[in-house]
Amino acid sequence: CYLTKCPYVPPHEWNVDYPHLMLRAKAIKYKKGEVSTRDKLLTSTDIVGRLASIPVVAGMVNKANKTPAIRGLMEKQLRVHRDAVLPAYHSNTTRKRLKSHHSNNTDIQTAGRTMGKVALFATCYGNVNQPQLGEDLAAIFEHNGIALTLVDKEQCCGMPKLELGDLEAVEKSKQANIPVLAKMIDAGWDIVAPIPSCVLMFKQELPLMFPDDPEVAKVRDHIFDPFEYLMLRDKEGLLKTDFKRPLGKVSYHAACHLRVQKIGLKTRDLLKLIPDTEVNVIERCSGHDGTYAVKKEFHDISMKICRPVFNQINKAEPDHYASDCPMAGEQIQHGLDNGTKAEHPLGLLRHAYGI
């Protein structure tokens, strides 16, 4: 955090869990009704995504989000900052693109904790806002002999509602997702999701909220970040390194919700395997934090938090810059404002493979 002065840095005898202390405060505020309509709307990702991804509607929404007059009205009425980047919506979602996807891999090999078969939890953001992520992930996993299918059905993981303090909505999301994921795990599938926040929700937040639920624990133990999964396969010699294209200099922003998973910098480790590729890691917050950066009262602060990231990228003059979190990537791109585009490590890896 840009402004933090908290002296109780772990390990500390008081063991102060500051983020969850703040979440408890948010939950109390939510119960008291001290939450704005704007904040409820911004965290209703399933409803907004379902409506905004309807054919024709998606184009209208995307155009409106780039129209200065409409953004000015949104700032006045909803307190959504006129300069904040709002995500694009796609009617051709991940689930539509991969609906007829069938794996051709018959030689399924287990490796360590991995079964060699993954079910993709597309996530609400990955599904309607950046569906290319799912396509890139599917191509990479298939190239590495990993069978892939879609999770039978899914809802938002619940992270936006958790950060709002709406614990009842979090429980509803858990009740919708966990039985589906647990059933797929019982059938021999591992779970992967392309958004770090969603993986963190299943790995850490839901197990903390529901410590006695065996299905929550089962999902916790079988859900993976995509690069974590690939590097576990690499340990057993099952990662293909037949790269066709170098990436040159890459500035890689390690997303906060990925670092807190304590799995190491697996994205960096994999990208470094690509010949003639130099990876510079940036371990600083982008300041986006889901909905924080789009709010009128916080947007300028969020850009200030991200300034060290901008500075490191400008200094490095990379051929590519990327973040595991697509929202962080858009925030960085917005701050640089130099005509360059943020990429995702999955897209970079697919490019390197030439697939």
Short mmCIF file of the C-alpha atoms (twelve columns), coordinates in Angstrom:
data_MODEL
# 
_entry.id   MODEL 
# 
loop_
_atom_site.group_PDB 
_atom_site.id 
_atom_site.type_symbol 
_atom_site.label_atom_id 
_atom_site.label_alt_id 
_atom_site.label_comp_id 
_atom_site.label_asym_id 
_atom_site.label_seq_id 
_atom_site.Cartn_x 
_atom_site.Cartn_y 
_atom_site.Cartn_z 
_atom_site.pdbx_PDB_model_num 
ATOM 1   C CA . CYS A 1   0.000   0.000   0.000   1 
ATOM 2   C CA . TYR A 2   1.297   3.439   -0.958  1 
ATOM 3   C CA . LEU A 3   0.436   5.028   2.390   1 
ATOM 4   C CA . THR A 4   0.820   2.182   4.878   1 
ATOM 5   C CA . LYS A 5   2.771   2.748   8.076   1 
ATOM 6   C CA . CYS A 6   1.606   -0.406  9.869   1 
ATOM 7   C CA . PRO A 7   4.469   -1.599  12.131  1 
ATOM 8   C CA . TYR A 8   3.028   -5.079  12.698  1 
ATOM 9   C CA . VAL A 9   4.811   -6.723  9.800   1 
ATOM 10  C CA . PRO A 10  4.745   -10.534 9.877   1 
ATOM 11  C CA . PRO A 11  6.131   -12.494 11.542  1 
ATOM 12  C CA . HIS A 12  4.880   -10.655 14.631  1 
ATOM 13  C CA . GLU A 13  3.650   -11.976 17.968  1 
ATOM 14  C CA . TRP A 14  0.326   -10.167 17.566  1 
ATOM 15  C CA . ASN A 15  -0.227  -11.824 14.170  1 
ATOM 16  C CA . VAL A 16  -2.350  -8.923  12.916  1 
ATOM 17  C CA . ASP A 17  -4.055  -9.868  9.648   1 
ATOM 18  C CA . TYR A 18  -4.634  -6.317  8.490   1 
ATOM 19  C CA . PRO A 19  -6.416  -7.050  5.172   1 
ATOM 20  C CA . HIS A 20  -8.962  -9.334  6.820   1 
ATOM 21  C CA . LEU A 21  -9.401  -6.860  9.673   1 
ATOM 22  C CA . MET A 22  -10.470 -4.323  7.042   1 
ATOM 23  C CA . LEU A 23  -12.748 -6.884  5.402   1 
ATOM 24  C CA . ARG A 24  -14.510 -7.370  8.746   1 
ATOM 25  C CA . ALA A 25  -15.038 -3.610  8.917   1 
ATOM 26  C CA . LYS A 26  -16.469 -3.646  5.380   1 
ATOM 27  C CA . ALA A 27  -18.814 -6.497  6.302   1 
ATOM 28  C CA . ILE A 28  -20.111 -4.466  9.249   1 
ATOM 29  C CA . LYS A 29  -20.626 -1.424  7.001   1 
ATOM 30  C CA . TYR A 30  -22.491 -3.552  4.479   1 
ATOM 31  C CA . LYS A 31  -24.830 -4.935  7.152   1 
ATOM 32  C CA . LYS A 32  -25.556 -1.394  8.287   1 
ATOM 33  C CA . GLY A 33  -26.511 -0.433  4.729   1 
ATOM 34  C CA . GLU A 34  -23.576 1.949   4.353   1 
ATOM 35  C CA . VAL A 35  -22.752 0.851   0.790   1 
ATOM 36  C CA . SER A 36  -23.538 2.904   -2.307  1 
ATOM 37  C CA . THR A 37  -25.545 1.765   -5.323  1 
ATOM 38  C CA . ARG A 38  -22.438 2.349   -7.429  1 
ATOM 39  C CA . ASP A 39  -20.379 -0.090  -5.376  1 
ATOM 40  C CA . LYS A 40  -23.125 -2.711  -5.532  1 
ATOM 41  C CA . LEU A 41  -23.307 -2.274  -9.309  1 
ATOM 42  C CA . LEU A 42  -19.528 -2.455  -9.848  1 
ATOM 43  C CA . THR A 43  -19.333 -5.727  -7.914  1 
ATOM 44  C CA . SER A 44  -22.313 -7.359  -9.665  1 
ATOM 45  C CA . THR A 45  -20.050 -8.803  -12.332 1 
ATOM 46  C CA . ASP A 46  -22.290 -11.685 -13.388 1 
ATOM 47  C CA . ILE A 47  -25.378 -9.524  -13.969 1 
ATOM 48  C CA . VAL A 48  -23.507 -6.677  -15.668 1 
ATOM 49  C CA . GLY A 49  -21.455 -9.088  -17.771 1 
ATOM 50  C CA . ARG A 50  -24.497 -11.080 -18.849 1 
ATOM 51  C CA . LEU A 51  -26.335 -7.949  -20.007 1 
ATOM 52  C CA . ALA A 52  -23.350 -6.123  -21.498 1 
ATOM 53  C CA . SER A 53  -22.210 -9.143  -23.526 1 
ATOM 54  C CA . ILE A 54  -25.510 -9.516  -25.404 1 
ATOM 55  C CA . PRO A 55  -24.854 -9.126  -29.162 1 
ATOM 56  C CA . VAL A 56  -25.377 -5.498  -30.293 1 
ATOM 57  C CA . VAL A 57  -25.547 -4.399  -26.637 1 
ATOM 58  C CA . ALA A 58  -21.826 -5.135  -26.219 1 
ATOM 59  C CA . GLY A 59  -20.936 -2.751  -29.037 1 
ATOM 60  C CA . MET A 60  -23.188 -0.040  -27.620 1 
ATOM 61  C CA . VAL A 61  -21.711 -0.402  -24.124 1 
ATOM 62  C CA . ASN A 62  -18.134 -0.310  -25.415 1 
ATOM 63  C CA . LYS A 63  -18.862 2.797   -27.493 1 
ATOM 64  C CA . ALA A 64  -20.599 4.520   -24.581 1 
ATOM 65  C CA . ASN A 65  -17.646 3.801   -22.286 1 
ATOM 66  C CA . LYS A 66  -15.397 5.709   -24.713 1 
ATOM 67  C CA . THR A 67  -17.717 8.676   -25.275 1 
ATOM 68  C CA . PRO A 68  -16.594 11.753  -23.254 1 
ATOM 69  C CA . ALA A 69  -20.117 13.123  -22.750 1 
ATOM 70  C CA . ILE A 70  -21.414 9.819   -21.397 1 
ATOM 71  C CA . ARG A 71  -18.339 9.361   -19.197 1 
ATOM 72  C CA . GLY A 72  -18.906 12.827  -17.793 1 
ATOM 73  C CA . LEU A 73  -22.488 11.874  -16.954 1 
ATOM 74  C CA . MET A 74  -21.305 8.616   -15.363 1 
ATOM 75  C CA . GLU A 75  -18.856 10.547  -13.225 1 
ATOM 76  C CA . LYS A 76  -21.582 12.920  -12.055 1 
ATOM 77  C CA . GLN A 77  -24.296 10.330  -11.428 1 
ATOM 78  C CA . LEU A 78  -22.353 7.179   -10.484 1 
ATOM 79  C CA . ARG A 79  -19.031 8.685   -9.369  1 
ATOM 80  C CA . VAL A 80  -17.111 6.537   -11.867 1 
ATOM 81  C CA . HIS A 81  -14.047 8.569   -12.871 1 
ATOM 82  C CA . ARG A 82  -14.258 9.826   -16.457 1 
ATOM 83  C CA . ASP A 83  -10.613 8.899   -17.192 1 
ATOM 84  C CA . ALA A 84  -10.639 5.432   -15.635 1 
ATOM 85  C CA . VAL A 85  -10.324 2.515   -18.042 1 
ATOM 86  C CA . LEU A 86  -13.505 0.442   -18.159 1 
ATOM 87  C CA . PRO A 87  -13.247 -3.092  -19.545 1 
ATOM 88  C CA . ALA A 88  -14.529 -3.939  -23.006 1 
ATOM 89  C CA . TYR A 89  -17.347 -6.493  -23.303 1 
ATOM 90  C CA . HIS A 90  -17.480 -9.291  -25.863 1 
ATOM 91  C CA . SER A 91  -20.527 -11.196 -27.052 1 
ATOM 92  C CA . ASN A 92  -18.261 -13.973 -28.345 1 
ATOM 93  C CA . THR A 93  -17.293 -15.119 -24.855 1 
ATOM 94  C CA . THR A 94  -14.735 -17.696 -23.759 1 
ATOM 95  C CA . ARG A 95  -17.465 -20.218 -23.071 1 
ATOM 96  C CA . LYS A 96  -18.887 -19.720 -26.579 1 
ATOM 97  C CA . ARG A 97  -15.448 -19.944 -28.190 1 
ATOM 98  C CA . LEU A 98  -14.546 -23.161 -26.389 1 
ATOM 99  C CA . LYS A 99  -18.021 -24.695 -26.233 1 
ATOM 100 C CA . SER A 100 -17.246 -27.264 -28.917 1 
ATOM 101 C CA . HIS A 101 -13.641 -27.732 -27.808 1 
ATOM 102 C CA . HIS A 102 -12.689 -31.379 -27.517 1 
ATOM 103 C CA . SER A 103 -9.245  -32.523 -26.496 1 
ATOM 104 C CA . ASN A 104 -7.381  -34.715 -28.965 1 
ATOM 105 C CA . ASN A 105 -4.904  -35.855 -26.333 1 
ATOM 106 C CA . THR A 106 -5.275  -39.544 -25.531 1 
ATOM 107 C CA . ASP A 107 -1.916  -40.042 -23.807 1 
ATOM 108 C CA . ILE A 108 -2.747  -38.353 -20.498 1 
ATOM 109 C CA . GLN A 109 0.203   -38.320 -18.090 1 
ATOM 110 C CA . THR A 110 0.043   -37.454 -14.408 1 
ATOM 111 C CA . ALA A 111 2.982   -35.525 -12.976 1 
ATOM 112 C CA . GLY A 112 3.390   -34.827 -9.276  1 
ATOM 113 C CA . ARG A 113 0.199   -33.129 -8.087  1 
ATOM 114 C CA . THR A 114 -1.119  -32.665 -11.622 1 
ATOM 115 C CA . MET A 115 -3.482  -35.095 -13.323 1 
ATOM 116 C CA . GLY A 116 -2.769  -33.936 -16.880 1 
ATOM 117 C CA . LYS A 117 -6.461  -33.040 -17.354 1 
ATOM 118 C CA . VAL A 118 -7.763  -29.559 -16.578 1 
ATOM 119 C CA . ALA A 119 -11.196 -27.966 -16.418 1 
ATOM 120 C CA . LEU A 120 -11.067 -24.266 -17.226 1 
ATOM 121 C CA . PHE A 121 -12.894 -21.958 -14.823 1 
ATOM 122 C CA . ALA A 122 -13.108 -19.057 -17.277 1 
ATOM 123 C CA . THR A 123 -14.044 -16.463 -14.588 1 
ATOM 124 C CA . CYS A 124 -16.531 -13.675 -15.229 1 
ATOM 125 C CA . TYR A 125 -13.784 -11.258 -16.320 1 
ATOM 126 C CA . GLY A 126 -11.997 -13.786 -18.499 1 
ATOM 127 C CA . ASN A 127 -15.270 -14.929 -20.041 1 
ATOM 128 C CA . VAL A 128 -16.812 -11.621 -21.160 1 
ATOM 129 C CA . ASN A 129 -14.019 -9.036  -20.911 1 
ATOM 130 C CA . GLN A 130 -10.916 -10.860 -22.170 1 
ATOM 131 C CA . PRO A 131 -12.059 -14.080 -23.860 1 
ATOM 132 C CA . GLN A 132 -8.741  -14.329 -25.711 1 
ATOM 133 C CA . LEU A 133 -7.175  -15.493 -22.423 1 
ATOM 134 C CA . GLY A 134 -9.184  -18.707 -22.493 1 
ATOM 135 C CA . GLU A 135 -8.252  -19.381 -26.105 1 
ATOM 136 C CA . ASP A 136 -4.555  -18.787 -25.428 1 
ATOM 137 C CA . LEU A 137 -4.640  -21.009 -22.347 1 
ATOM 138 C CA . ALA A 138 -6.395  -23.815 -24.226 1 
ATOM 139 C CA . ALA A 139 -3.866  -23.682 -27.084 1 
ATOM 140 C CA . ILE A 140 -0.885  -23.755 -24.710 1 
ATOM 141 C CA . PHE A 141 -2.208  -26.603 -22.576 1 
ATOM 142 C CA . GLU A 142 -3.161  -28.706 -25.591 1 
ATOM 143 C CA . HIS A 143 0.301   -28.092 -27.065 1 
ATOM 144 C CA . ASN A 144 1.749   -29.514 -23.846 1 
ATOM 145 C CA . GLY A 145 -0.357  -32.658 -23.982 1 
ATOM 146 C CA . ILE A 146 -2.783  -31.529 -21.277 1 
ATOM 147 C CA . ALA A 147 -6.438  -32.355 -21.939 1 
ATOM 148 C CA . LEU A 148 -8.756  -29.391 -21.426 1 
ATOM 149 C CA . THR A 149 -12.477 -28.899 -21.031 1 
ATOM 150 C CA . LEU A 150 -14.717 -26.160 -19.665 1 
ATOM 151 C CA . VAL A 151 -16.119 -26.286 -16.148 1 
ATOM 152 C CA . ASP A 152 -19.725 -27.447 -16.565 1 
ATOM 153 C CA . LYS A 153 -21.116 -24.131 -15.291 1 
ATOM 154 C CA . GLU A 154 -19.813 -21.235 -13.251 1 
ATOM 155 C CA . GLN A 155 -20.623 -17.998 -11.484 1 
ATOM 156 C CA . CYS A 156 -18.392 -15.184 -10.252 1 
ATOM 157 C CA . CYS A 157 -15.919 -16.539 -7.694  1 
ATOM 158 C CA . GLY A 158 -17.218 -14.012 -5.145  1 
ATOM 159 C CA . MET A 159 -14.077 -11.894 -4.712  1 
ATOM 160 C CA . PRO A 160 -15.752 -8.574  -5.700  1 
ATOM 161 C CA . LYS A 161 -18.573 -9.168  -3.210  1 
ATOM 162 C CA . LEU A 162 -16.076 -10.186 -0.523  1 
ATOM 163 C CA . GLU A 163 -14.230 -6.895  -0.957  1 
ATOM 164 C CA . LEU A 164 -17.594 -5.114  -0.742  1 
ATOM 165 C CA . GLY A 165 -18.382 -6.868  2.549   1 
ATOM 166 C CA . ASP A 166 -21.406 -8.737  1.167   1 
ATOM 167 C CA . LEU A 167 -20.754 -12.088 2.829   1 
ATOM 168 C CA . GLU A 168 -24.180 -13.520 1.964   1 
ATOM 169 C CA . ALA A 169 -23.452 -13.048 -1.746  1 
ATOM 170 C CA . VAL A 170 -20.063 -14.714 -1.260  1 
ATOM 171 C CA . GLU A 171 -21.758 -17.739 0.286   1 
ATOM 172 C CA . LYS A 172 -24.231 -17.937 -2.610  1 
ATOM 173 C CA . SER A 173 -21.342 -17.932 -5.096  1 
ATOM 174 C CA . LYS A 174 -19.627 -20.626 -3.071  1 
ATOM 175 C CA . GLN A 175 -22.771 -22.771 -3.060  1 
ATOM 176 C CA . ALA A 176 -23.061 -22.396 -6.843  1 
ATOM 177 C CA . ASN A 177 -19.417 -23.091 -7.720  1 
ATOM 178 C CA . ILE A 178 -17.927 -25.478 -5.171  1 
ATOM 179 C CA . PRO A 179 -20.183 -28.522 -5.811  1 
ATOM 180 C CA . VAL A 180 -19.578 -28.226 -9.573  1 
ATOM 181 C CA . LEU A 181 -15.807 -27.948 -9.178  1 
ATOM 182 C CA . ALA A 182 -15.634 -30.720 -6.567  1 
ATOM 183 C CA . LYS A 183 -17.571 -33.041 -8.874  1 
ATOM 184 C CA . MET A 184 -15.117 -32.394 -11.704 1 
ATOM 185 C CA . ILE A 185 -12.179 -33.035 -9.376  1 
ATOM 186 C CA . ASP A 186 -13.755 -36.344 -8.336  1 
ATOM 187 C CA . ALA A 187 -13.936 -37.209 -12.041 1 
ATOM 188 C CA . GLY A 188 -10.166 -36.735 -12.343 1 
ATOM 189 C CA . TRP A 189 -9.906  -33.119 -13.494 1 
ATOM 190 C CA . ASP A 190 -7.715  -30.376 -12.051 1 
ATOM 191 C CA . ILE A 191 -9.028  -26.792 -12.158 1 
ATOM 192 C CA . VAL A 192 -7.248  -23.786 -13.688 1 
ATOM 193 C CA . ALA A 193 -8.374  -20.152 -13.877 1 
ATOM 194 C CA . PRO A 194 -6.635  -17.319 -15.763 1 
ATOM 195 C CA . ILE A 195 -7.347  -14.533 -13.233 1 
ATOM 196 C CA . PRO A 196 -5.145  -14.494 -10.066 1 
ATOM 197 C CA . SER A 197 -7.898  -13.019 -7.863  1 
ATOM 198 C CA . CYS A 198 -10.224 -15.909 -8.665  1 
ATOM 199 C CA . VAL A 199 -7.574  -18.539 -7.957  1 
ATOM 200 C CA . LEU A 200 -6.813  -16.782 -4.666  1 
ATOM 201 C CA . MET A 201 -10.500 -16.816 -3.747  1 
ATOM 202 C CA . PHE A 202 -10.643 -20.607 -3.980  1 
ATOM 203 C CA . LYS A 203 -7.185  -21.183 -2.510  1 
ATOM 204 C CA . GLN A 204 -7.376  -18.839 0.467   1 
ATOM 205 C CA . GLU A 205 -10.520 -16.807 1.076   1 
ATOM 206 C CA . LEU A 206 -13.199 -19.510 0.877   1 
ATOM 207 C CA . PRO A 207 -11.145 -21.968 2.993   1 
ATOM 208 C CA . LEU A 208 -10.798 -19.239 5.635   1 
ATOM 209 C CA . MET A 209 -14.540 -18.546 5.586   1 
ATOM 210 C CA . PHE A 210 -15.629 -22.202 5.457   1 
ATOM 211 C CA . PRO A 211 -12.871 -24.171 7.235   1 
ATOM 212 C CA . ASP A 212 -15.069 -27.209 7.928   1 
ATOM 213 C CA . ASP A 213 -16.340 -27.738 4.378   1 
ATOM 214 C CA . PRO A 214 -14.494 -30.725 2.839   1 
ATOM 215 C CA . GLU A 215 -15.470 -29.754 -0.706  1 
ATOM 216 C CA . VAL A 216 -13.975 -26.273 -0.244  1 
ATOM 217 C CA . ALA A 217 -10.751 -27.940 0.926   1 
ATOM 218 C CA . LYS A 218 -10.831 -30.286 -2.063  1 
ATOM 219 C CA . VAL A 219 -11.096 -27.383 -4.513  1 
ATOM 220 C CA . ARG A 220 -8.356  -25.498 -2.642  1 
ATOM 221 C CA . ASP A 221 -5.985  -28.413 -3.208  1 
ATOM 222 C CA . HIS A 222 -6.809  -28.886 -6.895  1 
ATOM 223 C CA . ILE A 223 -7.033  -25.372 -8.344  1 
ATOM 224 C CA . PHE A 224 -3.993  -23.849 -9.999  1 
ATOM 225 C CA . ASP A 225 -2.653  -20.733 -11.630 1 
ATOM 226 C CA . PRO A 226 -1.895  -21.662 -15.273 1 
ATOM 227 C CA . PHE A 227 1.844   -21.019 -14.988 1 
ATOM 228 C CA . GLU A 228 1.996   -22.824 -11.650 1 
ATOM 229 C CA . TYR A 229 0.462   -25.855 -13.358 1 
ATOM 230 C CA . LEU A 230 2.849   -25.745 -16.304 1 
ATOM 231 C CA . MET A 231 5.911   -25.437 -14.063 1 
ATOM 232 C CA . LEU A 232 4.755   -28.409 -11.966 1 
ATOM 233 C CA . ARG A 233 4.692   -30.348 -15.230 1 
ATOM 234 C CA . ASP A 234 8.152   -29.011 -16.071 1 
ATOM 235 C CA . LYS A 235 9.528   -30.592 -12.881 1 
ATOM 236 C CA . GLU A 236 8.650   -33.971 -14.369 1 
ATOM 237 C CA . GLY A 237 10.048  -33.110 -17.795 1 
ATOM 238 C CA . LEU A 238 6.613   -32.722 -19.395 1 
ATOM 239 C CA . LEU A 239 6.775   -29.061 -20.433 1 
ATOM 240 C CA . LYS A 240 7.513   -28.551 -24.112 1 
ATOM 241 C CA . THR A 241 10.314  -26.082 -24.817 1 
ATOM 242 C CA . ASP A 242 10.032  -26.081 -28.613 1 
ATOM 243 C CA . PHE A 243 9.839   -22.292 -28.736 1 
ATOM 244 C CA . LYS A 244 9.846   -20.746 -32.203 1 
ATOM 245 C CA . ARG A 245 10.105  -17.032 -31.365 1 
ATOM 246 C CA . PRO A 246 12.160  -15.071 -28.817 1 
ATOM 247 C CA . LEU A 247 10.466  -12.336 -26.802 1 
ATOM 248 C CA . GLY A 248 13.436  -10.022 -26.273 1 
ATOM 249 C CA . LYS A 249 13.126  -7.764  -23.219 1 
ATOM 250 C CA . VAL A 250 9.986   -8.350  -21.149 1 
ATOM 251 C CA . SER A 251 8.862   -6.201  -18.213 1 
ATOM 252 C CA . TYR A 252 6.724   -8.577  -16.173 1 
ATOM 253 C CA . HIS A 253 4.412   -7.186  -13.487 1 
ATOM 254 C CA . ALA A 254 3.780   -9.831  -10.835 1 
ATOM 255 C CA . ALA A 255 0.176   -9.275  -9.733  1 
ATOM 256 C CA . CYS A 256 -0.453  -8.804  -6.002  1 
ATOM 257 C CA . HIS A 257 -3.088  -11.561 -5.832  1 
ATOM 258 C CA . LEU A 258 -0.616  -13.937 -7.464  1 
ATOM 259 C CA . ARG A 259 2.286   -13.103 -5.147  1 
ATOM 260 C CA . VAL A 260 0.135   -13.639 -2.059  1 
ATOM 261 C CA . GLN A 261 -0.517  -17.238 -3.169  1 
ATOM 262 C CA . LYS A 262 3.103   -17.973 -2.156  1 
ATOM 263 C CA . ILE A 263 3.829   -20.218 -5.129  1 
ATOM 264 C CA . GLY A 264 6.852   -18.266 -6.336  1 
ATOM 265 C CA . LEU A 265 7.221   -16.366 -9.592  1 
ATOM 266 C CA . LYS A 266 6.211   -19.197 -11.899 1 
ATOM 267 C CA . THR A 267 5.332   -16.906 -14.801 1 
ATOM 268 C CA . ARG A 268 8.821   -15.418 -14.714 1 
ATOM 269 C CA . ASP A 269 10.406  -18.853 -14.441 1 
ATOM 270 C CA . LEU A 270 8.593   -20.130 -17.521 1 
ATOM 271 C CA . LEU A 271 9.185   -17.037 -19.654 1 
ATOM 272 C CA . LYS A 272 12.900  -17.243 -18.827 1 
ATOM 273 C CA . LEU A 273 13.007  -20.666 -20.494 1 
ATOM 274 C CA . ILE A 274 12.343  -18.988 -23.857 1 
ATOM 275 C CA . PRO A 275 15.648  -18.422 -25.722 1 
ATOM 276 C CA . ASP A 276 16.810  -14.824 -26.198 1 
ATOM 277 C CA . THR A 277 14.307  -13.583 -23.638 1 
ATOM 278 C CA . GLU A 278 15.187  -11.306 -20.718 1 
ATOM 279 C CA . VAL A 279 12.562  -10.942 -17.988 1 
ATOM 280 C CA . ASN A 280 12.555  -7.963  -15.636 1 
ATOM 281 C CA . VAL A 281 10.194  -8.534  -12.695 1 
ATOM 282 C CA . ILE A 282 8.207   -5.664  -11.171 1 
ATOM 283 C CA . GLU A 283 6.822   -6.495  -7.726  1 
ATOM 284 C CA . ARG A 284 4.807   -3.363  -7.051  1 
ATOM 285 C CA . CYS A 285 1.066   -2.805  -6.770  1 
ATOM 286 C CA . SER A 286 -0.644  -1.449  -9.878  1 
ATOM 287 C CA . GLY A 287 -3.149  0.426   -7.729  1 
ATOM 288 C CA . HIS A 288 -6.138  -1.032  -9.571  1 
ATOM 289 C CA . ASP A 289 -7.558  -3.333  -6.885  1 
ATOM 290 C CA . GLY A 290 -10.627 -4.468  -8.796  1 
ATOM 291 C CA . THR A 291 -12.980 -1.502  -8.517  1 
ATOM 292 C CA . TYR A 292 -10.784 0.961   -6.575  1 
ATOM 293 C CA . ALA A 293 -9.176  2.576   -9.627  1 
ATOM 294 C CA . VAL A 294 -12.457 3.369   -11.391 1 
ATOM 295 C CA . LYS A 295 -13.999 5.272   -8.476  1 
ATOM 296 C CA . LYS A 296 -13.976 9.050   -8.759  1 
ATOM 297 C CA . GLU A 297 -12.589 9.571   -5.266  1 
ATOM 298 C CA . PHE A 298 -9.744  7.056   -5.644  1 
ATOM 299 C CA . HIS A 299 -8.670  7.096   -9.309  1 
ATOM 300 C CA . ASP A 300 -5.952  9.723   -8.917  1 
ATOM 301 C CA . ILE A 301 -4.574  7.920   -5.854  1 
ATOM 302 C CA . SER A 302 -4.546  4.628   -7.751  1 
ATOM 303 C CA . MET A 303 -2.466  6.200   -10.514 1 
ATOM 304 C CA . LYS A 304 -0.042  7.545   -7.932  1 
ATOM 305 C CA . ILE A 305 0.320   4.059   -6.432  1 
ATOM 306 C CA . CYS A 306 1.141   2.718   -9.907  1 
ATOM 307 C CA . ARG A 307 3.733   5.383   -10.695 1 
ATOM 308 C CA . PRO A 308 6.748   3.228   -9.643  1 
ATOM 309 C CA . VAL A 309 5.545   0.570   -12.111 1 
ATOM 310 C CA . PHE A 310 5.338   3.125   -14.933 1 
ATOM 311 C CA . ASN A 311 8.809   4.381   -14.075 1 
ATOM 312 C CA . GLN A 312 10.376  0.910   -14.134 1 
ATOM 313 C CA . ILE A 313 8.831   0.083   -17.510 1 
ATOM 314 C CA . ASN A 314 9.873   3.409   -19.037 1 
ATOM 315 C CA . LYS A 315 13.414  2.905   -17.769 1 
ATOM 316 C CA . ALA A 316 13.632  -0.671  -19.098 1 
ATOM 317 C CA . GLU A 317 12.316  0.173   -22.599 1 
ATOM 318 C CA . PRO A 318 11.053  -3.405  -23.063 1 
ATOM 319 C CA . ASP A 319 9.838   -5.124  -26.202 1 
ATOM 320 C CA . HIS A 320 6.806   -6.315  -24.219 1 
ATOM 321 C CA . TYR A 321 5.231   -5.531  -20.853 1 
ATOM 322 C CA . ALA A 322 2.706   -7.854  -19.265 1 
ATOM 323 C CA . SER A 323 0.833   -8.693  -16.074 1 
ATOM 324 C CA . ASP A 324 -0.939  -11.865 -14.950 1 
ATOM 325 C CA . CYS A 325 -3.822  -9.584  -13.924 1 
ATOM 326 C CA . PRO A 326 -5.453  -8.083  -17.042 1 
ATOM 327 C CA . MET A 327 -6.937  -5.240  -14.989 1 
ATOM 328 C CA . ALA A 328 -3.469  -4.327  -13.717 1 
ATOM 329 C CA . GLY A 329 -2.217  -4.488  -17.300 1 
ATOM 330 C CA . GLU A 330 -4.873  -2.017  -18.436 1 
ATOM 331 C CA . GLN A 331 -4.043  0.286   -15.533 1 
ATOM 332 C CA . ILE A 332 -0.351  0.226   -16.477 1 
ATOM 333 C CA . GLN A 333 -1.142  0.842   -20.148 1 
ATOM 334 C CA . HIS A 334 -3.387  3.757   -19.168 1 
ATOM 335 C CA . GLY A 335 -0.639  5.283   -17.041 1 
ATOM 336 C CA . LEU A 336 2.082   4.914   -19.663 1 
ATOM 337 C CA . ASP A 337 -0.175  6.483   -22.317 1 
ATOM 338 C CA . ASN A 338 2.481   6.132   -25.014 1 
ATOM 339 C CA . GLY A 339 0.656   4.093   -27.635 1 
ATOM 340 C CA . THR A 340 1.973   0.749   -26.390 1 
ATOM 341 C CA . LYS A 341 -0.307  -2.078  -25.275 1 
ATOM 342 C CA . ALA A 342 -0.150  -4.279  -22.204 1 
ATOM 343 C CA . GLU A 343 -0.057  -7.977  -22.976 1 
ATOM 344 C CA . HIS A 344 -0.796  -11.089 -20.968 1 
ATOM 345 C CA . PRO A 345 1.882   -13.713 -20.261 1 
ATOM 346 C CA . LEU A 346 -0.364  -16.395 -21.776 1 
ATOM 347 C CA . GLY A 347 -0.425  -14.444 -25.034 1 
ATOM 348 C CA . LEU A 348 3.356   -14.016 -24.915 1 
ATOM 349 C CA . LEU A 349 3.872   -17.731 -24.292 1 
ATOM 350 C CA . ARG A 350 1.572   -18.695 -27.146 1 
ATOM 351 C CA . HIS A 351 3.449   -16.297 -29.424 1 
ATOM 352 C CA . ALA A 352 6.770   -17.845 -28.371 1 
ATOM 353 C CA . TYR A 353 5.459   -21.323 -29.166 1 
ATOM 354 C CA . GLY A 354 4.243   -20.088 -32.545 1 
ATOM 355 C CA . ILE A 355 0.840   -21.731 -32.143 1 
# 
